[in-house]
Short mmCIF file of C-alpha atoms in Angstrom, two decimals:
data_model
loop_
_atom_site.label_atom_id
_atom_site.label_comp_id
_atom_site.label_asym_id
_atom_site.label_seq_id
_atom_site.Cartn_x
_atom_site.Cartn_y
_atom_site.Cartn_z
CA ASN P 1 16.59 -3.83 28.78
CA ALA P 2 16.02 -0.41 28.39
CA GLY P 3 14.45 -1.47 24.83
CA VAL P 4 14.60 1.23 21.76
CA THR P 5 15.69 4.59 23.03
CA GLN P 6 15.73 7.91 21.05
CA THR P 7 17.03 11.03 21.78
CA PRO P 8 16.30 14.11 21.90
CA LYS P 9 12.49 13.68 22.23
CA PHE P 10 11.80 17.10 20.80
CA GLN P 11 13.85 19.27 18.99
CA VAL P 12 13.27 22.97 16.90
CA LEU P 13 15.65 23.53 14.04
CA LYS P 14 15.92 26.40 11.30
CA THR P 15 16.05 25.65 7.72
CA GLY P 16 19.24 24.81 6.64
CA GLN P 17 20.53 23.30 9.71
CA SER P 18 22.03 20.01 10.37
CA MET P 19 21.35 17.75 13.10
CA THR P 20 21.43 13.65 13.99
CA LEU P 21 18.71 11.68 15.75
CA GLN P 22 19.81 9.23 17.66
CA CYS P 23 18.69 5.39 18.15
CA ALA P 24 19.89 2.82 20.12
CA GLN P 25 18.71 -0.75 21.43
CA ASP P 26 19.91 -3.15 23.80
CA MET P 27 18.21 -6.28 22.48
CA ASN P 28 20.97 -7.27 20.00
CA HIS P 29 18.30 -6.97 17.05
CA GLU P 30 19.85 -7.12 13.65
CA TYR P 31 17.27 -5.32 12.20
CA MET P 32 16.81 -1.41 12.62
CA SER P 33 14.75 1.15 10.79
CA TRP P 34 13.88 4.67 10.70
CA TYR P 35 10.22 5.98 10.10
CA ARG P 36 8.64 9.14 9.88
CA GLN P 37 5.06 9.85 10.81
CA ASP P 38 3.44 13.00 9.80
CA PRO P 39 0.25 14.75 11.45
CA GLY P 40 -2.68 12.22 11.04
CA MET P 41 -0.75 10.05 8.54
CA GLY P 42 0.54 6.17 8.82
CA LEU P 43 4.53 5.59 9.28
CA ARG P 44 6.70 5.88 6.17
CA LEU P 45 9.91 3.94 6.19
CA ILE P 46 12.91 6.23 5.53
CA HIS P 47 15.99 3.87 5.77
CA TYR P 48 16.65 0.81 7.35
CA SER P 49 19.69 -1.50 8.65
CA VAL P 50 20.20 -5.53 8.49
CA GLY P 51 22.86 -5.43 10.48
CA ALA P 52 26.32 -3.08 11.17
CA GLY P 53 27.85 -1.64 7.91
CA ILE P 54 24.66 -2.68 6.14
CA THR P 55 21.92 0.16 5.43
CA ASP P 56 19.59 0.37 2.62
CA GLN P 57 17.00 3.22 1.43
CA GLY P 58 13.05 2.90 2.41
CA GLU P 59 9.87 4.92 1.46
CA VAL P 60 11.15 8.13 1.70
CA PRO P 61 14.87 8.33 1.98
CA ASN P 62 15.56 11.64 0.57
CA GLY P 63 17.18 14.27 2.71
CA TYR P 64 18.37 11.66 5.19
CA ASN P 65 21.51 9.86 5.79
CA VAL P 66 22.41 6.94 8.15
CA SER P 67 25.06 4.42 9.23
CA ARG P 68 25.12 1.61 11.27
CA SER P 69 28.67 1.29 12.77
CA THR P 70 27.58 -0.85 15.50
CA THR P 71 24.76 -3.39 16.51
CA GLU P 72 23.61 -1.15 18.75
CA ASP P 73 22.92 2.41 17.55
CA PHE P 74 21.16 3.66 14.25
CA PRO P 75 21.41 7.40 14.01
CA LEU P 76 19.88 9.20 11.46
CA ARG P 77 21.10 12.63 9.95
CA LEU P 78 19.23 15.59 8.64
CA LEU P 79 22.33 17.46 6.53
CA SER P 80 19.88 20.37 5.70
CA ALA P 81 16.77 20.67 7.61
CA ALA P 82 13.81 21.62 5.42
CA PRO P 83 9.80 22.37 6.89
CA SER P 84 8.79 19.44 5.29
CA GLN P 85 10.87 17.39 7.44
CA THR P 86 8.85 18.44 10.22
CA SER P 87 7.66 15.14 11.68
CA VAL P 88 8.02 12.62 14.42
CA TYR P 89 10.41 10.34 13.71
CA PHE P 90 10.22 6.70 15.37
CA CYS P 91 12.89 4.32 15.48
CA ALA P 92 12.49 0.41 15.54
CA SER P 93 14.35 -2.38 15.68
CA SER P 94 13.79 -6.50 15.23
CA TYR P 95 15.53 -9.70 15.17
CA LEU P 96 15.81 -10.74 11.47
CA HIS P 97 13.82 -13.65 9.94
CA THR P 98 14.15 -16.38 11.70
CA GLY P 99 11.38 -18.62 10.38
CA VAL P 100 8.22 -16.83 11.69
CA GLY P 101 7.18 -13.14 11.51
CA GLU P 102 9.52 -10.89 13.20
CA THR P 103 7.71 -8.30 15.55
CA GLN P 104 9.30 -4.73 15.81
CA TYR P 105 9.96 -2.74 18.74
CA PHE P 106 9.37 1.01 18.64
CA GLY P 107 11.15 4.03 20.43
CA PRO P 108 9.25 6.64 21.96
CA GLY P 109 9.79 9.23 18.91
CA THR P 110 11.42 12.40 18.15
CA ARG P 111 9.28 15.60 17.48
CA LEU P 112 11.06 17.60 15.00
CA LEU P 113 9.78 21.20 13.94
CA VAL P 114 11.85 23.13 11.10
CA LEU P 115 11.20 26.51 10.86
CA LEU R 1 5.23 -7.14 -0.08
CA ALA R 2 1.66 -7.61 0.05
CA LYS R 3 -0.34 -4.31 0.08
CA THR R 4 -3.26 -4.01 3.08
CA THR R 5 -6.14 -2.20 3.23
CA GLN R 6 -8.38 -1.32 6.20
CA PRO R 7 -10.91 0.94 7.09
CA ILE R 8 -9.98 4.50 7.65
CA SER R 9 -11.91 4.93 10.75
CA MET R 10 -14.38 3.14 13.48
CA ASP R 11 -16.36 4.19 16.57
CA SER R 12 -17.65 1.76 19.13
CA TYR R 13 -18.75 1.99 22.46
CA GLU R 14 -17.43 0.95 25.77
CA GLY R 15 -18.00 -2.79 26.58
CA GLN R 16 -18.47 -3.69 23.11
CA GLU R 17 -16.47 -5.93 20.83
CA VAL R 18 -14.86 -4.63 18.06
CA ASN R 19 -13.91 -6.24 14.72
CA ILE R 20 -11.55 -4.46 12.23
CA THR R 21 -10.67 -6.38 9.01
CA CYS R 22 -7.68 -6.15 6.79
CA SER R 23 -7.47 -7.16 2.98
CA HIS R 24 -4.65 -8.39 1.86
CA ASN R 25 -4.89 -10.06 -1.87
CA ASN R 26 -1.78 -10.70 -2.46
CA ILE R 27 -0.06 -11.99 0.41
CA ALA R 28 2.42 -14.88 -0.01
CA THR R 29 3.03 -18.42 1.18
CA ASN R 30 5.69 -17.23 3.84
CA ASP R 31 3.89 -14.13 5.18
CA TYR R 32 2.72 -13.49 8.47
CA ILE R 33 -0.28 -11.19 9.52
CA THR R 34 0.99 -8.54 12.47
CA TRP R 35 -1.06 -6.08 13.62
CA TYR R 36 0.43 -3.01 15.83
CA GLN R 37 -1.28 -0.61 18.30
CA GLN R 38 -0.64 3.15 18.41
CA PHE R 39 -1.64 5.51 20.91
CA PRO R 40 -1.33 9.25 20.29
CA SER R 41 2.43 10.65 20.89
CA GLN R 42 3.88 7.02 21.24
CA GLY R 43 5.26 4.54 19.10
CA PRO R 44 3.41 1.43 17.80
CA ARG R 45 3.17 -1.50 20.08
CA PHE R 46 2.96 -4.93 18.65
CA ILE R 47 -0.76 -6.69 19.76
CA ILE R 48 -0.62 -10.07 17.86
CA GLN R 49 0.41 -11.94 15.21
CA GLY R 50 -0.77 -14.76 13.09
CA TYR R 51 -0.27 -17.18 9.89
CA LYS R 52 -3.95 -19.09 9.54
CA THR R 53 -6.88 -19.51 11.73
CA LYS R 54 -7.37 -18.37 14.86
CA VAL R 55 -4.85 -16.62 17.21
CA THR R 56 -5.84 -15.37 20.84
CA ASN R 57 -3.53 -13.72 23.49
CA GLU R 58 -4.41 -11.69 26.74
CA VAL R 59 -5.24 -8.55 24.65
CA ALA R 60 -6.88 -9.72 21.18
CA SER R 61 -7.45 -12.56 18.83
CA LEU R 62 -6.75 -12.71 15.16
CA PHE R 63 -9.09 -14.42 12.57
CA ILE R 64 -7.58 -15.61 9.39
CA PRO R 65 -9.69 -17.63 6.87
CA ALA R 66 -8.25 -20.44 4.89
CA ASP R 67 -7.19 -18.59 1.75
CA ARG R 68 -5.55 -15.85 4.00
CA LYS R 69 -6.82 -13.01 1.81
CA SER R 70 -7.85 -11.10 4.42
CA SER R 71 -7.48 -10.95 8.58
CA THR R 72 -9.89 -9.73 11.29
CA LEU R 73 -8.47 -8.17 14.60
CA SER R 74 -10.93 -8.89 17.09
CA LEU R 75 -10.83 -6.65 20.55
CA PRO R 76 -13.30 -8.00 23.09
CA ARG R 77 -15.44 -5.59 25.40
CA VAL R 78 -13.32 -2.48 24.27
CA SER R 79 -12.54 0.41 26.87
CA LEU R 80 -11.87 4.03 26.22
CA SER R 81 -7.92 3.41 26.74
CA ASP R 82 -8.45 1.19 23.38
CA THR R 83 -8.74 4.38 21.41
CA ALA R 84 -6.02 4.13 18.90
CA VAL R 85 -4.86 3.55 15.51
CA TYR R 86 -4.72 -0.09 14.80
CA TYR R 87 -2.20 -1.21 11.92
CA CYS R 88 -2.26 -4.52 9.86
CA LEU R 89 1.05 -5.42 8.36
CA VAL R 90 1.78 -8.35 6.39
CA GLY R 91 5.12 -10.08 5.68
CA ASP R 92 7.43 -12.58 6.68
CA GLY R 93 10.00 -10.09 8.47
CA PRO R 94 13.56 -8.71 7.46
CA LYS R 95 16.09 -10.98 5.88
CA TRP R 96 19.66 -10.65 5.22
CA ASN R 97 19.69 -11.09 1.67
CA ALA R 98 16.68 -9.24 0.53
CA GLY R 99 16.38 -6.43 3.39
CA ASN R 100 12.62 -6.59 3.13
CA MET R 101 11.06 -3.50 4.08
CA LEU R 102 8.51 -3.35 6.42
CA THR R 103 5.99 -1.03 5.66
CA PHE R 104 2.75 0.52 7.53
CA GLY R 105 -0.55 1.85 5.91
CA GLY R 106 -2.82 4.29 7.06
CA GLY R 107 -4.21 2.11 9.81
CA THR R 108 -7.45 2.26 11.05
CA ARG R 109 -8.43 4.93 13.85
CA LEU R 110 -10.57 3.14 16.42
CA MET R 111 -12.76 5.74 18.44
CA VAL R 112 -14.38 4.30 21.77
CA LYS R 113 -17.24 6.35 23.24
CA PRO R 114 -18.66 6.30 26.60
#
């Protein structure tokens, strides 16, 4: 299993540009999520999904869109990048609740710099 | 979702045992306690999870008192490579009907010195 993969690893954007951060997992996990982590800070939840076709907002959803057309993929779209979106983005996945606490598996992250 | 409180940072020396305590006064009956470790430039990694009493694996031990309002992650004989941020999460995992956002706090920055 490759686990959770993210592309690209690093991206530089100009203000106003759009881009999509890719996330894929091969563990057949129903739950997928996107976090952002600013320097020296903890992770903040952007959007999450409990299955194909089902998404919902996290703590900091503004400026980001997501979709979940397949179980495996959960792309994050920035429609008009702003310097405040400079951060490291992590994708994570897990099984849904099955009676015990589920652990999340994280991707390696995408470093985004918006100029 | 139960809020957690952890120390912002801790220092230790190689070979010492490190205990990081997390407070979660509003923990619900169905909630589990999960700890993650994050190295610089990497995503968080699962360390240990427990519900009550004590859990031990090859990496750490987790002590949970009877009232479950706090928990302590214990790292035996730390090395320089244990320098990382440690996050405590409380919840019962994501569910179909409620979504149940999983949120991270600021974590505890552990610095292990030679």
